[in-house]
Coordinates of C-alpha atoms and ligand atoms in Angstrom, one line a residue:
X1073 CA 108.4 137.5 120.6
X1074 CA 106.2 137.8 117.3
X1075 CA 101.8 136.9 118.4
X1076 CA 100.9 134.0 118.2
X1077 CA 99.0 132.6 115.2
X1078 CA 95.4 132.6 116.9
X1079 CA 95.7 135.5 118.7
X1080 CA 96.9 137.7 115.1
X1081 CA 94.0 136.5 113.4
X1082 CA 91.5 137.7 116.2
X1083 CA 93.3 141.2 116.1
X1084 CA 92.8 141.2 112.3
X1085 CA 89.3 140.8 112.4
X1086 CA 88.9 143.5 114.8
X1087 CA 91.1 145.7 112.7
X1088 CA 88.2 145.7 110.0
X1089 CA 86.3 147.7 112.3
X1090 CA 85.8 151.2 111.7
X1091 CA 88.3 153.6 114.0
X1092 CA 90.4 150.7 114.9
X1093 CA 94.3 150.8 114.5
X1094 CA 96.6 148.4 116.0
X1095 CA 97.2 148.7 119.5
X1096 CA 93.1 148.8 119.7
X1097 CA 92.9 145.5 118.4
X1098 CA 95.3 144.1 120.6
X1099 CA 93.6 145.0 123.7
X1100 CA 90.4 144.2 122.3
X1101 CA 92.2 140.7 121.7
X1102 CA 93.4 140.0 124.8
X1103 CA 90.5 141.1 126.3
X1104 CA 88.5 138.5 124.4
X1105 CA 90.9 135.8 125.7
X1106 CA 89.5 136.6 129.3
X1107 CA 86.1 136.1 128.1
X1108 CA 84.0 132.9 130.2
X1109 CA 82.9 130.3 127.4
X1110 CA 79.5 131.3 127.9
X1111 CA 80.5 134.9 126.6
X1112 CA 82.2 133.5 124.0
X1113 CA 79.4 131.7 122.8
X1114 CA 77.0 134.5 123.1
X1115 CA 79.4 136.5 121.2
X1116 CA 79.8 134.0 118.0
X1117 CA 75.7 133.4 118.2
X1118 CA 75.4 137.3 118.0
X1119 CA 77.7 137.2 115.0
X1120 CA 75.5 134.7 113.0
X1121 CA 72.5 135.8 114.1
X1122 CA 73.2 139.5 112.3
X1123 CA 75.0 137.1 109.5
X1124 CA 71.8 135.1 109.2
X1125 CA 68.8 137.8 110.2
X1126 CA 69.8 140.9 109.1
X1127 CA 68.6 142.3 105.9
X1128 CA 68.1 145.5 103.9
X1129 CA 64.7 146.5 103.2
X1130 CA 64.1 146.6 99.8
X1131 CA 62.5 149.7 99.6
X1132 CA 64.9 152.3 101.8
X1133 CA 67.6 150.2 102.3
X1134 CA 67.4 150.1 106.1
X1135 CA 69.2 147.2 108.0
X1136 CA 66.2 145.1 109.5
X1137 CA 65.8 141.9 111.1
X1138 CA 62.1 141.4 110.5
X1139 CA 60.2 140.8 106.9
X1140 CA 58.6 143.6 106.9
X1141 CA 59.9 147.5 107.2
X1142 CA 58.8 149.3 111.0
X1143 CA 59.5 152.7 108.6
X1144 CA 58.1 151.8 105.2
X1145 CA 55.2 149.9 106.6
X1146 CA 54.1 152.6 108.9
X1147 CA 50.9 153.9 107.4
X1148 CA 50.9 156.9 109.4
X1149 CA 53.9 158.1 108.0
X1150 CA 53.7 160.9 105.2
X1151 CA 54.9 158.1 102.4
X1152 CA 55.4 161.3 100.0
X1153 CA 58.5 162.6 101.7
X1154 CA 62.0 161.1 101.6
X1155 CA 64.7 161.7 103.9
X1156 CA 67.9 160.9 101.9
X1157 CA 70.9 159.4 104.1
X1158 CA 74.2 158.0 103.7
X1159 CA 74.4 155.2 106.3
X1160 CA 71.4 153.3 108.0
X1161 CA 72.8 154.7 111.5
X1162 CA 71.8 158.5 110.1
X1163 CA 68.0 156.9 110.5
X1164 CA 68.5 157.1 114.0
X1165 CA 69.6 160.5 114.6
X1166 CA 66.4 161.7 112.9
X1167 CA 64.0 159.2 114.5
X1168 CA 65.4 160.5 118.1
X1169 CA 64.4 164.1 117.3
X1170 CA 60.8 162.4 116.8
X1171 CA 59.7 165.1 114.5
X1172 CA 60.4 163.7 111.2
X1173 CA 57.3 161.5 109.9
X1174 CA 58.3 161.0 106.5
X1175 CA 60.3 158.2 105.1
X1176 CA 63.7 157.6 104.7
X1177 CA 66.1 156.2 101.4
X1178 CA 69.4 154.9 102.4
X1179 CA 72.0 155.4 99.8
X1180 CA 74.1 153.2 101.6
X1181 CA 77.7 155.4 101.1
X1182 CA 78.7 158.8 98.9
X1183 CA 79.8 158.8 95.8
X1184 CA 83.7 158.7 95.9
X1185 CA 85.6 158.8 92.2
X1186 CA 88.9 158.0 94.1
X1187 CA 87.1 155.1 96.2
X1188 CA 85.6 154.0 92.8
X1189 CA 82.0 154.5 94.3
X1190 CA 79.7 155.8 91.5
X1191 CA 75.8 156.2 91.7
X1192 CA 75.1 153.0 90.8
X1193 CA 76.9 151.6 94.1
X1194 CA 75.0 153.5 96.3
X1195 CA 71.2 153.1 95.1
X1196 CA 70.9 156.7 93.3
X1197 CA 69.1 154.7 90.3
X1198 CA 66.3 152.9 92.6
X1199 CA 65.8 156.1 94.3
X1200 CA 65.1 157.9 90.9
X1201 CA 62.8 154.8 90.3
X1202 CA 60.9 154.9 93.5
X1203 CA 60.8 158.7 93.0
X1204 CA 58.7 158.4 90.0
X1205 CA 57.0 155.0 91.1
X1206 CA 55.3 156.4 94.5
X1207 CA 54.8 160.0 92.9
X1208 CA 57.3 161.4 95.7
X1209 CA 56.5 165.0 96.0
X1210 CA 59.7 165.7 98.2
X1211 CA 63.4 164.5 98.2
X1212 CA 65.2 165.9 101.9
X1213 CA 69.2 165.5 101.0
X1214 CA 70.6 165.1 104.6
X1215 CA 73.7 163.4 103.1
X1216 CA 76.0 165.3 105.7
X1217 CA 78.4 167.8 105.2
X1218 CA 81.3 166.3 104.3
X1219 CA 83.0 166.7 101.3
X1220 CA 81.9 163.4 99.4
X1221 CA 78.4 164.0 101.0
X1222 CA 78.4 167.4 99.2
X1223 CA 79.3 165.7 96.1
X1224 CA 76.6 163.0 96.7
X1225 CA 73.7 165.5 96.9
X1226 CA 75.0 167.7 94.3
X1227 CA 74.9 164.6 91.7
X1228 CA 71.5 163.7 93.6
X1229 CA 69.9 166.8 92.4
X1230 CA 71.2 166.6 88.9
X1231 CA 69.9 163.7 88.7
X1232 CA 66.5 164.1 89.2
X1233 CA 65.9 167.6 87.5
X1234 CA 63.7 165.7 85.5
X1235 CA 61.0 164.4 87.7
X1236 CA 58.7 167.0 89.4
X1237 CA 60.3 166.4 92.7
X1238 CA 60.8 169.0 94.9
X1239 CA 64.3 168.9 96.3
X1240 CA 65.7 170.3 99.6
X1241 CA 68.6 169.7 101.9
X1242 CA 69.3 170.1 105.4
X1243 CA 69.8 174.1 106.3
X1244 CA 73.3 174.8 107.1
X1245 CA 74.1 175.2 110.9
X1246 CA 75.2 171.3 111.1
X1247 CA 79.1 171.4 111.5
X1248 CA 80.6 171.0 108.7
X1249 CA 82.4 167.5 108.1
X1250 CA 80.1 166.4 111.1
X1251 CA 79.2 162.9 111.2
X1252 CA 75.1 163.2 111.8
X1253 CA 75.3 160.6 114.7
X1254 CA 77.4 163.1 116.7
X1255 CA 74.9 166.2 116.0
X1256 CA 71.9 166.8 118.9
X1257 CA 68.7 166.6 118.3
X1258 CA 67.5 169.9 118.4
X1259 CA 70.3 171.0 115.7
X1260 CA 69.1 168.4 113.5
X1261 CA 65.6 169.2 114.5
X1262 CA 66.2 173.7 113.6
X1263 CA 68.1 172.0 109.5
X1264 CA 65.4 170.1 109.1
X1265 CA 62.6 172.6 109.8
X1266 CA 64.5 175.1 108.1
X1267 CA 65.4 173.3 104.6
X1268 CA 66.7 175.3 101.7
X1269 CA 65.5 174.4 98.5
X1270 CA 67.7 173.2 96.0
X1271 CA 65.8 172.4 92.3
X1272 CA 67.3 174.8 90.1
X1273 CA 70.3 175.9 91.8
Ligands
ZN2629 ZN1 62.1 150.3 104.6

């Protein structure tokens, strides 16, 4: 018997999420349909609410729900040091190690010529901008060691050769092809205290 109609479109939705194939979505279907209608309705308010509240702050990119930045506004952060990540969920790995006080730019992806993501998708020209604007003395590449994150910092630090930046990235010791979310603290903690220059490479 093919699905029916209501229940296909539910598992397409949830086949848009990331690491989700087929038979994922179906359970995750059918396990909807046992929901109460109370869950259901918390579910579709949590939906709009991210639809409706949920922004990126114009300055680092990170996914807020308030008008103003917790990161960017906090003035006893050192606002001269800029941890560069892919995705807004990197932030976290960094802020759970609690030793990082500088601020953060979110590129928002890495640059992938077979995806057709070039540095203008991902933010590389306001970071340059902000760069110069707020006289950043420091520029952390943390972009993760994956091949397209490789890429991403490579083109990062070409691209601002010609500011007085001072670039680093993370020292090597992270696994490589790791996704940052699934590295511990005190790993991310040791590459961050141990950052290799990279200006002039
Ligand atoms: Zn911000």
């Amino acid at each position: 018997m093919e699905q029916i109609d209501a229940i296909s479109r539910l598992i397409a939705s949830y086949k848009k999420l990331p690491g989700i194939g087929n038979k994922t979505a179906e359970r995750l279907a059918y396990a909807t349909l046992s929901f109460s209608p109370e869950e259901i309705e918390a579910f579709i308010s949590s939906l709009k609410n991210v639809e409706e509240n949920v922004h990126a702050c114009p300055r680092c990119g990170m996914k807020i729900d308030t008008p103003f930045c917790p990161i960017c506004d906090d003035t006893s952060r050192d606002d001269k040091t800029l941890l560069v990540v892919i995705d807004a969920k990197n932030v976290l790995s960094f802020e759970k190690t609690g030793k990082y006080r500088g601020k953060y730019f979110i590129l928002g992806g890495a640059l992938s010529p077979l995806k057709g993501i070039g540095p203008e998708n991902i933010r590389i020209p306001e970071l340059k901008r902000l760069v110069i604007d707020e006289k950043i003395e420091e520029v952390i590449l943390a972009c993760s060691s994956t091949v397209e994150g490789e890429l991403t910092a490579n083109y990062i630090n070409n691209y601002l050769q010609d500011t007085s930046v001072k670039i680093t990235h993370l020292a090597y010791g992270l696994p490589v092809g790791a996704d940052l979310e699934y590295v511990d603290e005190l790993t991310i903690e040791r590459s961050l205290n141990a950052r290799v220059n990279m200006k002039g490479e």
